[in-house]
PDB file of C-alpha atoms in Angstrom:
ATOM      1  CA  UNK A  78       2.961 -17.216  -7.135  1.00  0.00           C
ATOM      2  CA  UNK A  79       3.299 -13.964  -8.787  1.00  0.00           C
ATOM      3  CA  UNK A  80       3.547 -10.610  -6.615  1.00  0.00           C
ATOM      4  CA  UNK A  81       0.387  -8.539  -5.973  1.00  0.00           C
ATOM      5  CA  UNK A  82      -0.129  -4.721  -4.387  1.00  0.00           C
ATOM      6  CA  UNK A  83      -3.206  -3.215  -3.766  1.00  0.00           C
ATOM      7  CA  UNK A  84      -4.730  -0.243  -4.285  1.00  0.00           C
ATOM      8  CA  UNK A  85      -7.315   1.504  -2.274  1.00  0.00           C
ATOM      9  CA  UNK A  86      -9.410   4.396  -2.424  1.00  0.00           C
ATOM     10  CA  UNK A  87      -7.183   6.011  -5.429  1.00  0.00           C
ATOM     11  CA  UNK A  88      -8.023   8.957  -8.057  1.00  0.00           C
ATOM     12  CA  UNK A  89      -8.294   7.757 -11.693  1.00  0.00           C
ATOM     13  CA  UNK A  90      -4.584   9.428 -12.437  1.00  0.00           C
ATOM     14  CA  UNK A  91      -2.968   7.636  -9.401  1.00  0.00           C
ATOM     15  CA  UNK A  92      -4.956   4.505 -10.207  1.00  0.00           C
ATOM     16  CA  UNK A  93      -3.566   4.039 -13.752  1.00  0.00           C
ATOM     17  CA  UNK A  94       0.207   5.649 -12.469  1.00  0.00           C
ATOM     18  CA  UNK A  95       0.388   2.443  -9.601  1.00  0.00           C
ATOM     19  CA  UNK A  96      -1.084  -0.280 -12.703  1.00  0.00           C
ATOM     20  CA  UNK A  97       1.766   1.532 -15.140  1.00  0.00           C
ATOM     21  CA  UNK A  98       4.180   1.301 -12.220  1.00  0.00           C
ATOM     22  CA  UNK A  99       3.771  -2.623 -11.527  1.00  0.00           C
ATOM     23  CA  UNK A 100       3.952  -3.183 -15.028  1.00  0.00           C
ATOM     24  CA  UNK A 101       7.367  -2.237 -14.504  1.00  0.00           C
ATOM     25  CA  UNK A 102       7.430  -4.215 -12.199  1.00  0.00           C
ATOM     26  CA  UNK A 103       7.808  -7.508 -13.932  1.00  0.00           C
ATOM     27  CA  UNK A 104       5.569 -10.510 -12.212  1.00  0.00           C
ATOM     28  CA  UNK A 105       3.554  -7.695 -10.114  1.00  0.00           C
ATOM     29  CA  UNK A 106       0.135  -7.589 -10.276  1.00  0.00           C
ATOM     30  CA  UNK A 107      -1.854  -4.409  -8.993  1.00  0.00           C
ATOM     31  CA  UNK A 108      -5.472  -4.813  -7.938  1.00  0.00           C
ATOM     32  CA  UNK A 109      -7.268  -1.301  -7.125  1.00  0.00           C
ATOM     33  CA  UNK A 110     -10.462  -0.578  -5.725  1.00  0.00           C
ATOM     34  CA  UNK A 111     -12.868   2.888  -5.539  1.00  0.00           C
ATOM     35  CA  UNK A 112     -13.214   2.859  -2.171  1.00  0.00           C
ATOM     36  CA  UNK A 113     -12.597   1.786   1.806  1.00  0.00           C
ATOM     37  CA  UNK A 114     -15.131  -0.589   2.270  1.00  0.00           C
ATOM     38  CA  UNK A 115     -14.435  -2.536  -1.326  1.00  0.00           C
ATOM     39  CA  UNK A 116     -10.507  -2.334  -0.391  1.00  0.00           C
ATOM     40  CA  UNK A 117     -11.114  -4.144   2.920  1.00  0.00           C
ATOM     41  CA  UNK A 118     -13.777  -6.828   1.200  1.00  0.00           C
ATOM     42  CA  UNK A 119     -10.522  -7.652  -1.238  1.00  0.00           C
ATOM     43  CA  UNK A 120      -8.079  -7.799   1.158  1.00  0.00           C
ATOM     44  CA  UNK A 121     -10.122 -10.672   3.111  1.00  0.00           C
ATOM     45  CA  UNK A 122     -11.449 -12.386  -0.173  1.00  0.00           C
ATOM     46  CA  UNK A 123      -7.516 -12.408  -1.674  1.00  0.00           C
ATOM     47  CA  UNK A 124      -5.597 -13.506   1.660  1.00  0.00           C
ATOM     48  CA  UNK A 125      -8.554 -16.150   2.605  1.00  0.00           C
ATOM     49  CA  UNK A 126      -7.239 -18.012  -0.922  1.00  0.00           C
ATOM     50  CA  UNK A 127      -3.893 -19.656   0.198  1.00  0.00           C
ATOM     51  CA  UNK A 128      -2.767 -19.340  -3.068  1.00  0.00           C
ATOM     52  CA  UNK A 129      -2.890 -15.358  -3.372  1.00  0.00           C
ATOM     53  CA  UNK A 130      -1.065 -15.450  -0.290  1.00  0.00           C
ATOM     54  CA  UNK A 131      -0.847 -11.581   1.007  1.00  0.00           C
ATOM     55  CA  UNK A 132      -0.327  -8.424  -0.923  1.00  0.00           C
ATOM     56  CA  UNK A 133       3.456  -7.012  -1.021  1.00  0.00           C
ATOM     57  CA  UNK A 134       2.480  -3.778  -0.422  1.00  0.00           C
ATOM     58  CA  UNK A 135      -1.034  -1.949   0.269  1.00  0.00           C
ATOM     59  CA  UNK A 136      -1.279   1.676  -1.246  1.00  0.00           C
ATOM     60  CA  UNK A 137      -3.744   3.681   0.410  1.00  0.00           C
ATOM     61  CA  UNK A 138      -5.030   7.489  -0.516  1.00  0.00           C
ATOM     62  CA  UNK A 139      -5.142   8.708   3.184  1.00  0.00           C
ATOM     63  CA  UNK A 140      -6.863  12.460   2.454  1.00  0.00           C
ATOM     64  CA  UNK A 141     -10.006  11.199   3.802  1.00  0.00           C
ATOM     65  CA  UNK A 142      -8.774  11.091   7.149  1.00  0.00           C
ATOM     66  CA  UNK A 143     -10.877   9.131   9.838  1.00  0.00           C
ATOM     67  CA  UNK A 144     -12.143   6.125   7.042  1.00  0.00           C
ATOM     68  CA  UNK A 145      -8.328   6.022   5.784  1.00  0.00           C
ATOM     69  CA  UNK A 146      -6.921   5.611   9.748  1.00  0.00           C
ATOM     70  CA  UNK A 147      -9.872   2.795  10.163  1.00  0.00           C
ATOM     71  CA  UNK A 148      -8.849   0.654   7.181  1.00  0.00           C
ATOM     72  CA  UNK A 149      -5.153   0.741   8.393  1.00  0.00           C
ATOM     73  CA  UNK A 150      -5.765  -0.083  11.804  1.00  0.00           C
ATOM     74  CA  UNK A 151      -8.495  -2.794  10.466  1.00  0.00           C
ATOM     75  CA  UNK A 152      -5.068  -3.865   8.644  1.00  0.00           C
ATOM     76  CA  UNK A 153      -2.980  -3.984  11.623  1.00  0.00           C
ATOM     77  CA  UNK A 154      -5.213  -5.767  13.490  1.00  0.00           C
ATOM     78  CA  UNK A 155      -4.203  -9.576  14.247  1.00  0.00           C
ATOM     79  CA  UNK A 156      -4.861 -10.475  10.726  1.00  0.00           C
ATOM     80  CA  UNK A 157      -2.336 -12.397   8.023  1.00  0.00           C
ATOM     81  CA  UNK A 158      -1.608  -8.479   7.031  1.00  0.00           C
ATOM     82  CA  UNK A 159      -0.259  -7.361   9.981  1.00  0.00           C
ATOM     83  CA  UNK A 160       3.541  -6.994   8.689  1.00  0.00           C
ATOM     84  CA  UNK A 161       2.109  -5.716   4.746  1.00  0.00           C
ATOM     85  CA  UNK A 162       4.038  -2.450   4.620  1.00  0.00           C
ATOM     86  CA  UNK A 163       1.037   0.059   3.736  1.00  0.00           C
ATOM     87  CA  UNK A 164       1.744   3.114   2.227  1.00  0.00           C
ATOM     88  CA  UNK A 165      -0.346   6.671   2.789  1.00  0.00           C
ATOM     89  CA  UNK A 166      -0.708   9.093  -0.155  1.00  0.00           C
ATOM     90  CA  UNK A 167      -1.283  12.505   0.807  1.00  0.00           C
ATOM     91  CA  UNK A 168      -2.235  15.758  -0.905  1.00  0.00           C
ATOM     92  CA  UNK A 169      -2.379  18.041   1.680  1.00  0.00           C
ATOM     93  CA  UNK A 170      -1.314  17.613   5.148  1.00  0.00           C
ATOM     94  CA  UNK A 171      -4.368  15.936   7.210  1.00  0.00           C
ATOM     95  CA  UNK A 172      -6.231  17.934   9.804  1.00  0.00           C
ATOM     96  CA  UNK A 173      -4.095  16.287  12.813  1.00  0.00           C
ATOM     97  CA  UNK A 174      -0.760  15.871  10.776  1.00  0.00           C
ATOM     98  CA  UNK A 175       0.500  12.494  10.127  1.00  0.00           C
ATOM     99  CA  UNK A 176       0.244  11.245  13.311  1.00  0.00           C
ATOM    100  CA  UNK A 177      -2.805   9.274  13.222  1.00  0.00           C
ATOM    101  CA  UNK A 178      -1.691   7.404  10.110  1.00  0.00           C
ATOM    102  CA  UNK A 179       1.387   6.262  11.553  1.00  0.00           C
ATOM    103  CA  UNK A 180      -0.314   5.632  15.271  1.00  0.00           C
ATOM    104  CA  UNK A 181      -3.038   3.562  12.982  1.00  0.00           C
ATOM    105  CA  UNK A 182       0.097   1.497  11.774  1.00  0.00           C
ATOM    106  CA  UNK A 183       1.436   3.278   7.751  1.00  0.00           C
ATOM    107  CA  UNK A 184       5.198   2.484   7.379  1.00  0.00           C
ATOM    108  CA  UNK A 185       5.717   5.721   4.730  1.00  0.00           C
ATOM    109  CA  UNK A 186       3.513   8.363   4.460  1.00  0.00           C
ATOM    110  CA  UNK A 187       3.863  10.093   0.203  1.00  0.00           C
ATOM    111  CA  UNK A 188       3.129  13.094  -0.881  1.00  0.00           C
ATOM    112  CA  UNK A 189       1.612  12.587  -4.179  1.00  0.00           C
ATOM    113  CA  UNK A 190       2.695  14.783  -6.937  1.00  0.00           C
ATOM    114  CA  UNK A 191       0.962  17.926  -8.155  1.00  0.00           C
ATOM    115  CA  UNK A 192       1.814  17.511 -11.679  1.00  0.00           C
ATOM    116  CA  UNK A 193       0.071  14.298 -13.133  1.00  0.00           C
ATOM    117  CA  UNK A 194       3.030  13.941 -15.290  1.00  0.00           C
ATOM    118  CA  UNK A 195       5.389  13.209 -12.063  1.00  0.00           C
ATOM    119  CA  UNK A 196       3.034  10.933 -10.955  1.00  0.00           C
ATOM    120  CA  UNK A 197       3.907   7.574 -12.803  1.00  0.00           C
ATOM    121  CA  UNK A 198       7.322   8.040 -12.227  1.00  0.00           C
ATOM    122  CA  UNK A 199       6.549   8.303  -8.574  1.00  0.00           C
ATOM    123  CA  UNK A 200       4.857   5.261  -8.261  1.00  0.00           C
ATOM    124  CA  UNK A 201       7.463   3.147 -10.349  1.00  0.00           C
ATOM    125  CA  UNK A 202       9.691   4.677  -7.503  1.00  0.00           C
ATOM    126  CA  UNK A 203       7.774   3.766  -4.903  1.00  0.00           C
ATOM    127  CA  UNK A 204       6.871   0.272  -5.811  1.00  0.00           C
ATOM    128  CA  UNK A 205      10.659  -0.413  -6.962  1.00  0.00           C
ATOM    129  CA  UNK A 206      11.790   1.015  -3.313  1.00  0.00           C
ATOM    130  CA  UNK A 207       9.087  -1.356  -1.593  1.00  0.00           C
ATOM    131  CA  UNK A 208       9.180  -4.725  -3.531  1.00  0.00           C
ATOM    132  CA  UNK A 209      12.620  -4.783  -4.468  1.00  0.00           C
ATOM    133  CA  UNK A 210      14.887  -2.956  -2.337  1.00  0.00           C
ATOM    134  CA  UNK A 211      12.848  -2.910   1.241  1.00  0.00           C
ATOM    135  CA  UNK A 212      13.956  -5.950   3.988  1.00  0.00           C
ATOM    136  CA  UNK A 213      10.188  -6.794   4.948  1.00  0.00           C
ATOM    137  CA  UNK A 214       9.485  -7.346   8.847  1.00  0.00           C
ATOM    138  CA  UNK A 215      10.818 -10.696   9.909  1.00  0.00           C
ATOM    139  CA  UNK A 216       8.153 -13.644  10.286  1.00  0.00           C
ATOM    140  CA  UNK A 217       8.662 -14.553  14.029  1.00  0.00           C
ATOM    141  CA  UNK A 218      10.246 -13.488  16.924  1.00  0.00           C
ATOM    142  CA  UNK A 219      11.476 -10.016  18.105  1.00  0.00           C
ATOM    143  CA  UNK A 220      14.568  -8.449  17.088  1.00  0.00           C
ATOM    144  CA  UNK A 221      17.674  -9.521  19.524  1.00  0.00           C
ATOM    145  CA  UNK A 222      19.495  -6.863  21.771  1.00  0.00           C
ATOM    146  CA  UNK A 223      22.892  -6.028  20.244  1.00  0.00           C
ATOM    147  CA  UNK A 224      25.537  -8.193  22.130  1.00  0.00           C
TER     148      UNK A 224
END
């Protein structure tokens, strides 16, 4: 079964820098959608096929504030994607600060790059930090106390 992020709500530039980025990636496929609604219709339609299993990693531009916090607590809710890490791109700080995003359930929160040409290079960062070097949540169970 081959590895697949998504993408959701992203600009044209960050869309193609995240598809560029799992090509790098080898056996990573990146699925991106224009908007909210679309990104939560794929995320149901994908996981519902056993063989898709879930996404790695869900990308999400979070400057539009209240729809961005929806989708990622939609996410969190008891759903097969509870433990997907999700990752916020920002611009500019949201009205609020990052607190709703990580209250709504984001593990990193990015500020995206002002210079397109940093932008790629980000992404191959950030997906090589999050599919290959991350420890994803464990299945079951809670974390023991130290002894």
């Amino acid at each position: 079964m081959r590895t697949w992020i998504v993408g959701i709500a992203l600009d044209f530039a960050t869309r193609s820098a995240v598809e560029q980025g799992a090509r790098a990636c080898t056996e990573v496929d990146a699925l991106c959608v224009d908007d909210y609604a679309a990104g939560w219709r794929l995320l149901l339609q994908r996981t519902d096929v056993a063989a898709a299993g879930v996404p790695a990693l869900i990308i999400i531009d979070a400057d539009a504030g209240a729809p961005a916090v929806s989708l990622i607590s939609a996410v969190r809710a008891p759903t097969s994607l509870r433990r997907v890490p999700i990752v916020a791109l920002v611009t500019a700080m949201p009205a609020g600060g990052l607190a709703p995003l990580y209250e709504a359930g984001i593990n990193s929160a990015v500020p995206r790059p002002e210079q397109t040409s940093n932008l790629a290079k980000t992404m191959e960062q950030l997906l090589r930090y999050w599919l290959t070097f991350n420890e994803p949540a464990p299945e079951t169970g809670s974390h023991a106390a130290p002894g």
